[in-house]
Short mmCIF file of C-alpha atoms in Angstrom, two decimals:
data_model
loop_
_atom_site.label_atom_id
_atom_site.label_comp_id
_atom_site.label_asym_id
_atom_site.label_seq_id
_atom_site.Cartn_x
_atom_site.Cartn_y
_atom_site.Cartn_z
CA UNK A 1 210.10 113.17 99.87
CA UNK A 2 207.51 114.54 97.52
CA UNK A 3 206.52 112.31 94.66
CA UNK A 4 204.47 113.38 91.66
CA UNK A 5 202.84 110.87 89.37
CA UNK A 6 200.23 110.92 86.66
CA UNK A 7 197.21 108.67 86.35
CA UNK A 8 195.09 108.74 83.22
CA UNK A 9 191.56 107.39 83.01
CA UNK A 10 188.92 107.54 80.34
CA UNK A 11 187.30 110.62 81.85
CA UNK A 12 190.06 112.68 83.41
CA UNK A 13 193.72 113.11 84.21
CA UNK A 14 194.99 112.94 87.77
CA UNK A 15 198.22 114.03 89.39
CA UNK A 16 199.12 112.67 92.82
CA UNK A 17 201.50 114.60 95.07
CA UNK A 18 202.76 112.15 97.68
CA UNK A 19 204.30 113.46 100.89
CA UNK A 20 206.71 111.28 102.86
CA UNK A 21 207.94 111.72 106.40
CA UNK A 22 207.91 110.40 109.95
CA UNK A 23 205.31 112.53 111.73
CA UNK A 24 201.76 112.23 110.44
CA UNK A 25 200.78 115.59 111.94
CA UNK A 26 203.58 117.32 110.05
CA UNK A 27 202.47 115.57 106.87
CA UNK A 28 198.91 116.77 107.41
CA UNK A 29 200.14 120.36 107.71
CA UNK A 30 202.29 120.00 104.59
CA UNK A 31 199.37 118.42 102.73
CA UNK A 32 197.20 121.44 103.54
CA UNK A 33 199.83 123.74 102.00
CA UNK A 34 200.17 121.49 98.94
CA UNK A 35 196.39 121.43 98.56
CA UNK A 36 196.31 125.23 98.70
CA UNK A 37 198.98 125.47 96.02
CA UNK A 38 197.30 122.95 93.73
CA UNK A 39 193.99 124.76 94.04
CA UNK A 40 195.67 127.79 92.45
CA UNK A 41 196.02 125.84 89.17
CA UNK A 42 193.21 127.03 86.87
CA UNK A 43 190.83 124.51 85.38
CA UNK A 44 191.16 121.73 87.96
CA UNK A 45 188.05 119.68 88.57
CA UNK A 46 188.93 118.84 92.17
CA UNK A 47 191.75 118.63 94.71
CA UNK A 48 191.59 115.96 97.43
CA UNK A 49 193.81 114.53 100.14
CA UNK A 50 193.87 111.24 101.99
CA UNK A 51 192.31 113.13 104.89
CA UNK A 52 189.15 113.63 102.82
CA UNK A 53 188.84 109.88 102.45
CA UNK A 54 189.46 109.31 106.16
CA UNK A 55 187.24 109.72 109.21
CA UNK A 56 187.37 111.13 112.72
CA UNK A 57 189.18 109.68 115.70
CA UNK A 58 188.71 110.24 119.40
CA UNK A 59 192.05 110.81 121.10
CA UNK A 60 192.79 110.97 124.82
CA UNK A 61 196.02 112.17 126.36
CA UNK A 62 196.35 111.40 130.06
CA UNK A 63 197.82 114.12 132.26
CA UNK A 64 200.44 112.37 134.37
CA UNK A 65 200.48 115.10 136.99
CA UNK A 66 196.72 114.82 137.50
CA UNK A 67 196.90 111.03 137.56
CA UNK A 68 199.48 111.13 140.36
CA UNK A 69 197.63 113.89 142.21
CA UNK A 70 194.38 111.95 142.43
CA UNK A 71 196.06 108.56 142.73
CA UNK A 72 194.22 107.01 139.78
CA UNK A 73 195.57 103.89 138.08
CA UNK A 74 196.23 104.67 134.36
CA UNK A 75 195.56 101.04 133.41
CA UNK A 76 192.18 101.26 135.11
CA UNK A 77 191.35 104.40 133.12
CA UNK A 78 192.30 102.89 129.75
CA UNK A 79 190.51 99.63 130.56
CA UNK A 80 187.32 101.42 131.60
CA UNK A 81 187.31 103.56 128.45
CA UNK A 82 187.84 100.53 126.23
CA UNK A 83 185.07 98.71 128.09
CA UNK A 84 182.71 101.64 127.66
CA UNK A 85 183.37 102.06 123.95
CA UNK A 86 183.99 98.54 122.69
CA UNK A 87 183.19 96.15 125.47
CA UNK A 88 185.45 93.25 126.37
CA UNK A 89 185.65 89.54 125.52
CA UNK A 90 185.32 87.40 128.63
CA UNK A 91 184.92 83.86 127.29
CA UNK A 92 183.83 81.65 124.42
CA UNK A 93 180.59 79.74 124.13
CA UNK A 94 180.68 76.32 122.47
CA UNK A 95 177.53 75.45 120.54
CA UNK A 96 176.17 71.96 120.02
CA UNK A 97 177.48 71.86 116.45
CA UNK A 98 181.06 72.61 117.60
CA UNK A 99 181.21 76.30 116.77
CA UNK A 100 182.83 78.86 119.07
CA UNK A 101 181.00 82.12 119.78
CA UNK A 102 182.74 85.03 121.51
CA UNK A 103 181.04 86.32 124.65
CA UNK A 104 181.45 90.10 124.91
CA UNK A 105 180.26 92.25 127.79
CA UNK A 106 179.56 95.92 127.16
CA UNK A 107 177.37 98.73 128.42
CA UNK A 108 173.71 98.44 127.60
CA UNK A 109 173.63 101.92 126.09
CA UNK A 110 177.03 101.87 124.38
CA UNK A 111 175.44 102.80 121.03
CA UNK A 112 174.18 106.08 122.46
CA UNK A 113 177.40 107.06 124.22
CA UNK A 114 178.34 110.66 123.44
CA UNK A 115 181.52 112.61 123.94
CA UNK A 116 179.97 114.40 126.91
CA UNK A 117 179.15 111.04 128.51
CA UNK A 118 182.76 110.04 128.15
CA UNK A 119 184.01 113.32 129.63
CA UNK A 120 181.83 112.91 132.73
CA UNK A 121 182.72 109.28 133.35
CA UNK A 122 184.06 109.00 136.92
CA UNK A 123 186.97 107.02 138.34
CA UNK A 124 187.73 106.21 142.00
CA UNK A 125 190.67 107.92 143.71
CA UNK A 126 192.90 106.82 146.58
CA UNK A 127 190.88 108.74 149.15
CA UNK A 128 187.58 107.18 148.07
CA UNK A 129 186.31 110.08 146.04
CA UNK A 130 185.53 110.12 142.32
CA UNK A 131 187.03 112.27 139.61
CA UNK A 132 185.78 112.78 136.04
CA UNK A 133 187.79 111.79 132.99
CA UNK A 134 188.02 115.38 131.73
CA UNK A 135 190.00 116.23 134.88
CA UNK A 136 192.50 113.47 134.13
CA UNK A 137 192.99 113.75 130.38
CA UNK A 138 192.74 115.99 127.34
CA UNK A 139 189.97 114.73 125.06
CA UNK A 140 189.72 115.86 121.45
CA UNK A 141 188.50 114.66 118.07
CA UNK A 142 190.83 114.72 115.05
CA UNK A 143 190.52 113.83 111.41
CA UNK A 144 192.53 110.75 110.47
CA UNK A 145 193.81 109.05 107.34
CA UNK A 146 191.56 106.52 105.68
CA UNK A 147 194.51 104.15 105.72
CA UNK A 148 198.14 104.54 106.68
CA UNK A 149 200.60 103.67 103.95
CA UNK A 150 204.30 103.21 104.47
CA UNK A 151 207.11 103.25 101.93
CA UNK A 152 210.80 102.96 102.74
CA UNK A 153 209.90 103.09 106.45
CA UNK A 154 208.16 106.44 106.05
CA UNK A 155 204.51 107.41 106.21
CA UNK A 156 202.96 108.51 102.92
CA UNK A 157 200.12 110.99 102.43
CA UNK A 158 198.64 111.79 99.01
CA UNK A 159 197.21 115.01 97.63
CA UNK A 160 195.51 114.45 94.27
CA UNK A 161 194.44 116.97 91.64
CA UNK A 162 191.99 116.01 88.89
CA UNK A 163 191.61 117.79 85.57
CA UNK A 164 189.94 117.17 82.22
CA UNK A 165 191.68 114.52 80.14
CA UNK A 166 192.72 116.94 77.40
CA UNK A 167 194.79 118.89 79.97
CA UNK A 168 196.83 115.89 81.08
CA UNK A 169 199.97 116.98 79.23
CA UNK A 170 200.01 120.33 81.06
CA UNK A 171 199.47 119.07 84.61
CA UNK A 172 203.05 118.08 85.35
CA UNK A 173 204.44 121.45 84.29
CA UNK A 174 201.78 123.30 86.27
CA UNK A 175 202.44 121.21 89.39
CA UNK A 176 206.16 121.91 89.13
CA UNK A 177 205.40 125.61 88.80
CA UNK A 178 203.12 125.91 91.83
CA UNK A 179 205.45 123.77 93.97
CA UNK A 180 208.40 126.09 93.42
CA UNK A 181 209.66 127.51 96.70
CA UNK A 182 207.88 124.84 98.75
CA UNK A 183 210.10 124.35 101.79
CA UNK A 184 209.95 121.06 103.65
CA UNK A 185 211.25 120.35 107.16
CA UNK A 186 214.38 118.36 107.73
CA UNK A 187 213.74 114.70 106.98
CA UNK A 188 210.96 115.47 104.52
CA UNK A 189 212.50 115.40 101.06
CA UNK A 190 211.40 116.26 97.53
CA UNK A 191 211.36 113.35 95.11
CA UNK A 192 209.22 112.90 92.02
CA UNK A 193 209.24 109.15 92.47
CA UNK A 194 209.12 106.09 90.27
CA UNK A 195 205.99 106.99 88.32
CA UNK A 196 207.55 110.17 86.98
CA UNK A 197 210.69 108.23 86.06
CA UNK A 198 208.54 105.70 84.21
CA UNK A 199 206.92 108.48 82.20
CA UNK A 200 210.32 109.94 81.33
CA UNK A 201 211.55 106.51 80.26
CA UNK A 202 208.42 106.08 78.15
CA UNK A 203 209.08 109.40 76.41
CA UNK A 204 212.71 108.45 75.83
CA UNK A 205 211.75 105.08 74.36
CA UNK A 206 209.25 106.72 72.02
CA UNK A 207 211.84 109.26 70.90
CA UNK A 208 214.31 106.43 70.33
CA UNK A 209 211.68 104.64 68.22
CA UNK A 210 211.27 107.76 66.06
CA UNK A 211 215.03 108.09 65.58
CA UNK A 212 215.44 104.42 64.68
CA UNK A 213 212.55 104.61 62.20
CA UNK A 214 214.16 107.55 60.40
CA UNK A 215 217.54 105.78 60.43
CA UNK A 216 216.20 102.56 58.91
CA UNK A 217 214.29 104.47 56.23
CA UNK A 218 217.42 106.45 55.38
CA UNK A 219 219.59 103.33 55.11
CA UNK A 220 217.04 101.57 52.91
CA UNK A 221 216.84 104.54 50.55
CA UNK A 222 220.62 104.76 50.48
CA UNK A 223 220.70 101.23 49.08
CA UNK A 224 217.87 102.02 46.64
CA UNK A 225 219.41 105.23 45.27
CA UNK A 226 223.01 103.97 45.59
CA UNK A 227 223.78 107.22 47.38
CA UNK A 228 223.58 108.52 50.92
CA UNK A 229 223.17 112.14 49.82
CA UNK A 230 220.06 112.01 47.61
CA UNK A 231 217.97 110.18 50.28
CA UNK A 232 218.26 113.34 52.35
CA UNK A 233 215.90 115.02 49.87
CA UNK A 234 213.33 112.38 50.81
CA UNK A 235 214.01 112.50 54.54
CA UNK A 236 213.12 116.22 54.65
CA UNK A 237 209.50 115.28 53.94
CA UNK A 238 209.31 113.72 57.43
CA UNK A 239 209.74 116.88 59.55
CA UNK A 240 207.45 118.79 57.20
CA UNK A 241 204.76 116.15 57.72
CA UNK A 242 204.99 116.81 61.46
CA UNK A 243 203.90 120.38 60.75
CA UNK A 244 200.63 118.93 59.49
CA UNK A 245 200.39 116.76 62.60
CA UNK A 246 200.83 119.79 64.84
CA UNK A 247 198.18 121.89 63.14
CA UNK A 248 195.59 119.11 62.95
CA UNK A 249 196.02 118.29 66.64
CA UNK A 250 195.93 122.00 67.48
CA UNK A 251 192.77 122.68 65.46
CA UNK A 252 190.97 119.63 66.85
CA UNK A 253 192.23 120.36 70.41
CA UNK A 254 193.73 116.87 70.63
CA UNK A 255 196.56 116.22 73.13
CA UNK A 256 199.76 114.64 71.85
CA UNK A 257 199.62 111.35 73.73
CA UNK A 258 200.68 107.74 73.24
CA UNK A 259 198.40 107.10 70.25
CA UNK A 260 199.64 110.28 68.57
CA UNK A 261 203.21 109.11 69.08
CA UNK A 262 202.38 105.74 67.51
CA UNK A 263 200.84 107.55 64.56
CA UNK A 264 204.02 109.62 64.17
CA UNK A 265 206.16 106.47 64.01
CA UNK A 266 203.84 105.01 61.36
CA UNK A 267 203.98 108.27 59.41
CA UNK A 268 207.75 107.99 59.01
CA UNK A 269 207.35 104.89 56.89
CA UNK A 270 204.34 106.20 54.96
CA UNK A 271 205.06 109.81 54.03
CA UNK A 272 208.37 108.94 52.33
CA UNK A 273 206.59 106.72 49.79
CA UNK A 274 205.44 109.62 47.63
CA UNK A 275 208.88 111.22 47.71
CA UNK A 276 210.54 107.90 46.85
CA UNK A 277 208.45 107.28 43.73
CA UNK A 278 209.01 110.88 42.62
CA UNK A 279 212.79 110.81 43.07
CA UNK A 280 213.10 107.29 41.67
CA UNK A 281 211.35 108.31 38.44
CA UNK A 282 213.50 111.44 38.17
CA UNK A 283 216.65 109.34 38.53
CA UNK A 284 215.50 106.91 35.82
CA UNK A 285 214.68 109.77 33.45
CA UNK A 286 218.11 111.29 34.04
CA UNK A 287 219.69 107.91 33.33
CA UNK A 288 217.88 107.96 29.97
CA UNK A 289 219.60 111.22 29.10
CA UNK A 290 217.22 113.94 30.26
CA UNK A 291 218.50 116.97 32.14
CA UNK A 292 217.86 117.26 35.86
CA UNK A 293 215.31 120.04 35.42
CA UNK A 294 213.38 118.22 32.69
CA UNK A 295 213.51 114.98 34.67
CA UNK A 296 212.05 116.62 37.79
CA UNK A 297 209.31 118.39 35.82
CA UNK A 298 208.30 115.22 33.98
CA UNK A 299 208.46 113.13 37.17
CA UNK A 300 206.23 115.64 38.95
CA UNK A 301 203.76 115.62 36.06
CA UNK A 302 203.59 111.82 35.89
CA UNK A 303 203.44 111.27 39.68
CA UNK A 304 201.12 114.16 40.54
CA UNK A 305 197.87 112.22 40.12
CA UNK A 306 199.06 108.95 41.78
CA UNK A 307 200.39 110.91 44.77
CA UNK A 308 197.08 112.73 45.20
CA UNK A 309 195.04 109.55 44.80
CA UNK A 310 197.03 107.46 47.27
CA UNK A 311 197.13 110.28 49.84
CA UNK A 312 193.44 111.14 49.66
CA UNK A 313 192.27 107.51 49.68
CA UNK A 314 194.37 106.82 52.78
CA UNK A 315 193.26 110.05 54.50
CA UNK A 316 189.57 109.48 53.75
CA UNK A 317 189.86 105.91 54.98
CA UNK A 318 191.14 107.23 58.31
CA UNK A 319 188.28 109.71 58.79
CA UNK A 320 186.02 107.25 60.72
CA UNK A 321 188.88 106.58 63.12
CA UNK A 322 189.73 110.27 63.48
CA UNK A 323 186.11 111.32 64.03
CA UNK A 324 184.99 108.37 66.15
CA UNK A 325 185.41 107.61 69.83
CA UNK A 326 186.39 103.95 69.71
CA UNK A 327 188.63 102.77 72.53
CA UNK A 328 190.72 99.79 73.48
CA UNK A 329 192.04 99.36 77.02
CA UNK A 330 190.89 102.92 77.73
CA UNK A 331 192.90 104.45 74.86
CA UNK A 332 191.15 106.38 72.11
CA UNK A 333 192.05 105.75 68.47
CA UNK A 334 191.05 109.27 67.35
CA UNK A 335 194.50 110.86 68.00
CA UNK A 336 196.11 108.15 65.85
CA UNK A 337 193.78 108.86 62.94
CA UNK A 338 194.14 112.63 63.22
CA UNK A 339 197.92 112.37 63.39
CA UNK A 340 198.01 110.23 60.26
CA UNK A 341 195.65 112.50 58.31
CA UNK A 342 197.53 115.68 59.20
CA UNK A 343 200.91 114.19 58.35
CA UNK A 344 199.76 112.68 55.05
CA UNK A 345 198.13 115.86 53.77
CA UNK A 346 201.11 118.03 54.70
CA UNK A 347 203.58 115.55 53.22
CA UNK A 348 201.58 115.40 49.98
CA UNK A 349 201.78 119.15 49.40
CA UNK A 350 205.38 119.49 50.53
CA UNK A 351 206.49 116.45 48.52
CA UNK A 352 205.34 118.07 45.27
CA UNK A 353 206.74 121.49 46.14
CA UNK A 354 209.84 121.07 48.31
CA UNK A 355 211.26 117.62 47.54
CA UNK A 356 212.35 118.67 44.00
CA UNK A 357 213.98 121.75 45.52
CA UNK A 358 215.93 119.75 48.09
CA UNK A 359 216.76 117.15 45.45
CA UNK A 360 218.39 119.89 43.37
CA UNK A 361 220.29 121.22 46.38
CA UNK A 362 221.65 117.84 47.50
CA UNK A 363 222.45 116.82 43.92
CA UNK A 364 224.54 119.97 43.52
CA UNK A 365 226.17 119.24 46.86
CA UNK A 366 226.99 115.68 45.76
CA UNK A 367 228.44 116.92 42.46
CA UNK A 368 230.56 119.52 44.25
CA UNK A 369 231.88 116.93 46.69
CA UNK A 370 232.73 114.57 43.83
CA UNK A 371 234.68 117.33 42.09
CA UNK A 372 236.55 118.19 45.28
CA UNK A 373 237.42 114.55 45.93
CA UNK A 374 238.44 113.98 42.31
CA UNK A 375 240.60 117.09 42.36
CA UNK A 376 242.25 116.10 45.62
CA UNK A 377 243.00 112.52 44.56
CA UNK A 378 244.07 113.71 41.09
CA UNK A 379 246.68 116.04 42.54
CA UNK A 380 247.88 113.32 44.85
CA UNK A 381 248.32 110.94 41.91
CA UNK A 382 250.23 113.58 39.90
CA UNK A 383 252.52 114.23 42.85
CA UNK A 384 253.23 110.52 43.26
CA UNK A 385 253.94 110.18 39.51
CA UNK A 386 256.42 113.08 39.38
CA UNK A 387 258.24 111.76 42.44
CA UNK A 388 258.75 108.38 40.85
#
């Protein structure tokens, strides 16, 4: 299977494409194709495979026909090669202090053994002659994995692509795009793996947190206003504040990451404050006998300065966070500050301009619904009275 996961560090973003299968050679060929596809993504800093972190390996494949023809013992060949390259342990030496030291016998010039020396190494045959190793076996050098990893009884090989940190959010989509049409042999399956699932679950949990925040704010305002229609005029300030978040992050070229999401959740409880004090004052003025229009105008005039002061003091207090580069556990605080500033400024303007408009709309809607319900229940009561 093919697994894609994302690793984020302080300096860069990294996507790993993990290939799974039985045959390492097939995986190496597939990794080369994956590497070629990933290199087509613009802006990548580097593309590497596990082969790049590996080394070289000398491999010998004995020719059985030649072995039988010359009458050479295969065990003798493998033993002689191992002796020439590594030596062999023959005994242990016991020192006076009780330690055991391995005694290994090897060729005097084993450090200077070359591939040509190995090819020309001779072995005795049945008829007393000698034959070189290159006549008995195929000798070649291949690149190997730095380490062999197994998962679910399959070999795993990684291809990693590294990009600048601010491009982390685009990497997954770009990897999916370049991997389209990538055909894998039978037994080699495509699977994005557990890391991708974890990221999806993280996004879902953050979205759930946003929804629950809006729900709790709405229920609280429903109790405050003794209505579940008028709080909608306050709730509309939340999506409009996200417009400010978008533009601030866009202008500052800041990715929407975990700290930005946290800032968005905090915004939900903050941006409604200005709308609440505005609508609450308008409701109190209407209870004193003022018309809806006069109540909204007077509430806007009285709350204009406090709304500006509270918004600007909060926004200016967040500037050091938004402009700085402080970190904790590798996470920057700047996206949090920028998200808060953008949302607060947008909510301030839209609260003064649009909240009264939506308040009027929902108030008319509530009045219309009350008339419809009163008319319906009134007719029902008249019908019941005439029947009796």
